[in-house]
Amino acid sequence: MSDVAYFDALYQNEDPFAYRTRWYEARKRALTLASLPHAHYLRAWELGCSNGVLTAALAPRCAQLLATDISEEAVVAARRTLAGQPHVTVERAQHPQAWPDGRFDLIVVSEVGYYLDASDMQAMAARLVGSLDPQGVLVACHWRPSFAQARCSTDFVHAQLDALLPRVFSWSDADMVLQGWSRDLRSVAQREGLR
Ligand SMILES: C[S@@+](CC[C@H](N)C(=O)[O-])C[C@H]1O[C@@H](n2cnc3c(N)ncnc32)[C@H](O)[C@@H]1O
């Protein structure tokens, strides 16, 4: 089964990962939002947006937000979730083969890297770095246990980004790892003039 067919079949259930109901997912979103070094972003991108629950949480922090997903079914669900928010655009795209133009000051790669095989993930890491503003932040968050559909490991995904950009924060527990990378090494306090 192709990736598109697999995910389209999964989205016959509108919320296959239970983003709307699981405390695990709500906590993970809260950690992701709290980790972002800036309060506001001008042009942000979330890859693999699923039904748009994380996208909706990111939206108030972004002047423009692009959300992409390989599955047309997910795109339809995300557009429904984001209806009435004209600063959010949802597009179907398979990464890294398809890629948006321009640069972003926030890129969120949450629970998507391990669906790519190692060579696509390596290619995607290089493209992500090329799409990041000089002062932008790239955030990745992934589930740590292995699972049947994963084509590469969480450690591999995060190592590809570690190899290309300085890491500016890291959180991990037994279930997940959440990390951020930026060429701008100022801390949050330094960015706000606290020190
Ligand atoms: C587990 S969901 C992540 C949802 C959201 N980012 C979050 O963390 O709450 C992963 C999504 O990535 C999408 N996806 C998988 N491979 C992809 C690819 N190569 N390009 C774009 N989207 C992809 C799937 O369709 C699925 O909706």
Short mmCIF file of C-alpha atoms and ligand atoms in Angstrom, two decimals:
data_model
loop_
_atom_site.label_atom_id
_atom_site.label_comp_id
_atom_site.label_asym_id
_atom_site.label_seq_id
_atom_site.Cartn_x
_atom_site.Cartn_y
_atom_site.Cartn_z
CA MET A 1 0.00 0.00 0.00
CA SER A 2 1.36 3.46 -0.90
CA ASP A 3 1.78 6.10 1.81
CA VAL A 4 -1.09 8.11 0.31
CA ALA A 5 -3.42 5.07 0.31
CA TYR A 6 -2.37 4.13 3.85
CA PHE A 7 -3.06 7.59 5.28
CA ASP A 8 -6.24 8.16 3.23
CA ALA A 9 -7.59 4.87 4.64
CA LEU A 10 -6.57 5.92 8.17
CA TYR A 11 -8.49 9.21 7.84
CA GLN A 12 -11.77 7.41 7.21
CA ASN A 13 -11.74 7.98 10.99
CA GLU A 14 -11.56 11.80 11.35
CA ASP A 15 -9.30 11.65 14.42
CA PRO A 16 -7.27 8.43 14.10
CA PHE A 17 -4.59 9.57 16.57
CA ALA A 18 -7.20 10.82 19.11
CA TYR A 19 -5.76 14.34 19.10
CA ARG A 20 -9.11 15.69 20.24
CA THR A 21 -9.52 13.35 23.22
CA ARG A 22 -6.21 12.01 24.60
CA TRP A 23 -4.48 13.80 27.48
CA TYR A 24 -1.14 12.48 26.10
CA GLU A 25 -1.73 14.50 22.92
CA ALA A 26 -3.01 17.62 24.71
CA ARG A 27 0.07 17.60 26.97
CA LYS A 28 2.39 17.11 24.00
CA ARG A 29 0.81 20.06 22.18
CA ALA A 30 1.15 22.21 25.32
CA LEU A 31 4.84 21.27 25.59
CA THR A 32 5.38 22.04 21.90
CA LEU A 33 3.70 25.45 22.15
CA ALA A 34 5.58 26.31 25.37
CA SER A 35 8.92 25.39 23.77
CA LEU A 36 8.66 27.99 20.98
CA PRO A 37 11.19 30.76 21.72
CA HIS A 38 9.03 33.58 20.35
CA ALA A 39 5.45 34.54 21.16
CA HIS A 40 4.70 35.32 17.50
CA TYR A 41 5.89 34.16 14.09
CA LEU A 42 5.46 35.86 10.74
CA ARG A 43 5.41 32.84 8.40
CA ALA A 44 5.18 29.36 9.90
CA TRP A 45 4.83 25.88 8.44
CA GLU A 46 3.58 22.63 9.98
CA LEU A 47 4.39 19.49 7.96
CA GLY A 48 2.12 16.47 8.31
CA CYS A 49 -0.73 18.46 9.84
CA SER A 50 -3.23 15.56 10.11
CA ASN A 51 -6.70 16.86 10.98
CA GLY A 52 -5.32 20.26 12.03
CA VAL A 53 -5.55 20.04 15.82
CA LEU A 54 -1.92 21.12 16.39
CA THR A 55 -2.29 23.59 13.50
CA ALA A 56 -5.23 25.23 15.31
CA ALA A 57 -3.14 25.53 18.47
CA LEU A 58 -0.28 27.14 16.52
CA ALA A 59 -2.55 29.51 14.57
CA PRO A 60 -2.94 32.28 17.20
CA ARG A 61 0.88 32.54 17.37
CA CYS A 62 1.35 33.01 13.60
CA ALA A 63 0.60 35.86 11.17
CA GLN A 64 0.65 33.29 8.32
CA LEU A 65 0.60 29.54 8.78
CA LEU A 66 0.99 26.88 6.10
CA ALA A 67 -0.09 23.32 6.96
CA THR A 68 0.63 20.41 4.60
CA ASP A 69 -0.20 16.71 4.55
CA ILE A 70 0.26 13.81 2.15
CA SER A 71 -3.38 12.74 2.59
CA GLU A 72 -6.23 14.53 0.82
CA GLU A 73 -8.56 13.17 3.53
CA ALA A 74 -6.40 14.78 6.23
CA VAL A 75 -6.32 18.04 4.25
CA VAL A 76 -10.13 18.09 4.06
CA ALA A 77 -10.35 17.46 7.83
CA ALA A 78 -7.71 20.13 8.59
CA ARG A 79 -9.48 22.68 6.38
CA ARG A 80 -12.65 22.00 8.35
CA THR A 81 -10.78 22.46 11.65
CA LEU A 82 -9.21 25.72 10.43
CA ALA A 83 -12.34 27.14 8.76
CA GLY A 84 -12.72 30.86 9.37
CA GLN A 85 -8.98 31.40 9.87
CA PRO A 86 -7.88 33.02 6.57
CA HIS A 87 -4.26 33.37 7.72
CA VAL A 88 -3.99 29.54 7.69
CA THR A 89 -3.54 27.67 4.39
CA VAL A 90 -3.80 23.88 4.16
CA GLU A 91 -2.28 22.12 1.12
CA ARG A 92 -1.79 18.51 0.05
CA ALA A 93 1.91 17.73 -0.45
CA GLN A 94 4.21 14.72 -0.15
CA HIS A 95 7.55 15.74 1.34
CA PRO A 96 10.39 15.97 0.56
CA GLN A 97 9.43 15.56 -3.13
CA ALA A 98 7.01 18.52 -3.03
CA TRP A 99 8.24 21.62 -1.22
CA PRO A 100 6.82 25.11 -0.53
CA ASP A 101 8.54 28.26 -1.78
CA GLY A 102 10.15 30.82 0.46
CA ARG A 103 11.45 30.78 3.99
CA PHE A 104 9.77 30.32 7.36
CA ASP A 105 10.59 31.68 10.81
CA LEU A 106 8.94 28.62 12.39
CA ILE A 107 8.87 25.07 11.03
CA VAL A 108 7.15 22.31 13.04
CA VAL A 109 7.94 18.67 12.23
CA SER A 110 5.73 16.82 14.69
CA GLU A 111 5.30 13.05 14.40
CA VAL A 112 6.05 12.93 10.67
CA GLY A 113 9.80 12.32 10.17
CA TYR A 114 9.71 8.60 10.87
CA TYR A 115 7.14 7.94 8.13
CA LEU A 116 9.92 8.72 5.62
CA ASP A 117 12.64 6.25 4.73
CA ALA A 118 16.19 7.13 5.74
CA SER A 119 17.21 8.68 2.41
CA ASP A 120 14.03 10.80 2.15
CA MET A 121 14.45 11.90 5.77
CA GLN A 122 18.06 12.88 5.08
CA ALA A 123 16.96 14.83 2.00
CA MET A 124 14.14 16.43 3.96
CA ALA A 125 16.48 17.61 6.72
CA ALA A 126 18.62 19.44 4.15
CA ARG A 127 15.55 21.03 2.54
CA LEU A 128 14.17 22.06 5.95
CA VAL A 129 17.41 23.84 6.79
CA GLY A 130 17.26 25.64 3.44
CA SER A 131 13.70 26.83 4.19
CA LEU A 132 14.49 28.24 7.64
CA ASP A 133 14.93 32.00 8.11
CA PRO A 134 18.35 32.97 9.54
CA GLN A 135 16.68 33.68 12.89
CA GLY A 136 13.97 31.06 12.59
CA VAL A 137 13.41 27.97 14.73
CA LEU A 138 12.82 24.42 13.57
CA VAL A 139 10.99 22.23 16.09
CA ALA A 140 10.69 18.45 15.91
CA CYS A 141 8.68 16.21 18.22
CA HIS A 142 8.46 12.41 17.92
CA TRP A 143 7.20 9.35 19.77
CA ARG A 144 10.12 7.26 21.03
CA PRO A 145 8.90 3.62 20.98
CA SER A 146 9.25 1.85 17.63
CA PHE A 147 6.05 1.07 15.72
CA ALA A 148 5.13 -0.90 12.61
CA GLN A 149 4.72 1.99 10.15
CA ALA A 150 7.97 3.77 11.06
CA ARG A 151 10.58 3.65 8.25
CA CYS A 152 13.31 5.21 10.36
CA SER A 153 13.77 5.86 14.06
CA THR A 154 13.10 8.99 16.10
CA ASP A 155 16.81 9.06 16.97
CA PHE A 156 17.66 9.02 13.25
CA VAL A 157 15.19 11.85 12.47
CA HIS A 158 16.57 14.10 15.21
CA ALA A 159 20.19 13.18 14.38
CA GLN A 160 19.69 14.41 10.79
CA LEU A 161 18.71 17.83 12.14
CA ASP A 162 21.46 17.80 14.79
CA ALA A 163 23.98 17.27 12.00
CA LEU A 164 22.92 20.45 10.19
CA LEU A 165 21.87 23.04 12.77
CA PRO A 166 22.75 24.02 16.36
CA ARG A 167 20.24 22.62 18.83
CA VAL A 168 18.78 25.27 21.15
CA PHE A 169 16.48 23.22 23.38
CA SER A 170 15.63 19.64 24.22
CA TRP A 171 12.93 17.88 26.24
CA SER A 172 12.50 14.16 26.50
CA ASP A 173 10.69 11.62 28.61
CA ALA A 174 10.03 7.89 28.25
CA ASP A 175 7.46 8.52 25.48
CA MET A 176 8.62 11.46 23.38
CA VAL A 177 11.43 13.77 22.39
CA LEU A 178 10.88 17.45 21.60
CA GLN A 179 13.83 19.47 20.30
CA GLY A 180 14.47 22.79 18.57
CA TRP A 181 17.23 24.07 16.28
CA SER A 182 18.18 27.57 15.21
CA ARG A 183 21.12 29.50 13.82
CA ASP A 184 20.16 32.21 16.35
CA LEU A 185 21.75 31.06 19.60
CA ARG A 186 20.24 33.77 21.82
CA SER A 187 18.19 32.43 24.74
CA VAL A 188 14.56 33.42 25.22
CA ALA A 189 15.65 35.82 28.01
CA GLN A 190 18.31 37.33 25.74
CA ARG A 191 15.80 37.75 22.92
CA GLU A 192 13.59 39.70 25.34
CA GLY A 193 16.44 41.81 26.77
CA LEU A 194 16.27 40.21 30.22
CA ARG A 195 20.01 39.50 30.12
C1 LIG B 1 0.97 11.41 13.30
S1 LIG B 1 0.35 12.68 12.23
C2 LIG B 1 1.05 14.18 12.94
C3 LIG B 1 0.04 15.29 13.15
C4 LIG B 1 0.55 16.57 13.79
N1 LIG B 1 1.75 17.07 13.14
C5 LIG B 1 0.80 16.41 15.27
O1 LIG B 1 1.92 16.12 15.68
O2 LIG B 1 -0.17 16.55 16.03
C6 LIG B 1 1.43 12.44 10.84
C7 LIG B 1 0.87 13.02 9.55
O3 LIG B 1 1.93 13.07 8.59
C8 LIG B 1 1.39 12.83 7.32
N2 LIG B 1 2.51 12.39 6.45
C9 LIG B 1 3.15 11.20 6.46
N3 LIG B 1 4.14 11.17 5.55
C10 LIG B 1 4.12 12.39 4.94
C11 LIG B 1 4.90 12.97 3.90
N4 LIG B 1 5.89 12.28 3.29
N5 LIG B 1 4.61 14.24 3.51
C12 LIG B 1 3.59 14.92 4.10
N6 LIG B 1 2.82 14.43 5.09
C13 LIG B 1 3.08 13.16 5.51
C14 LIG B 1 0.30 11.79 7.55
O4 LIG B 1 -0.69 11.80 6.56
C15 LIG B 1 -0.23 12.19 8.94
O5 LIG B 1 -1.39 12.99 8.81
#
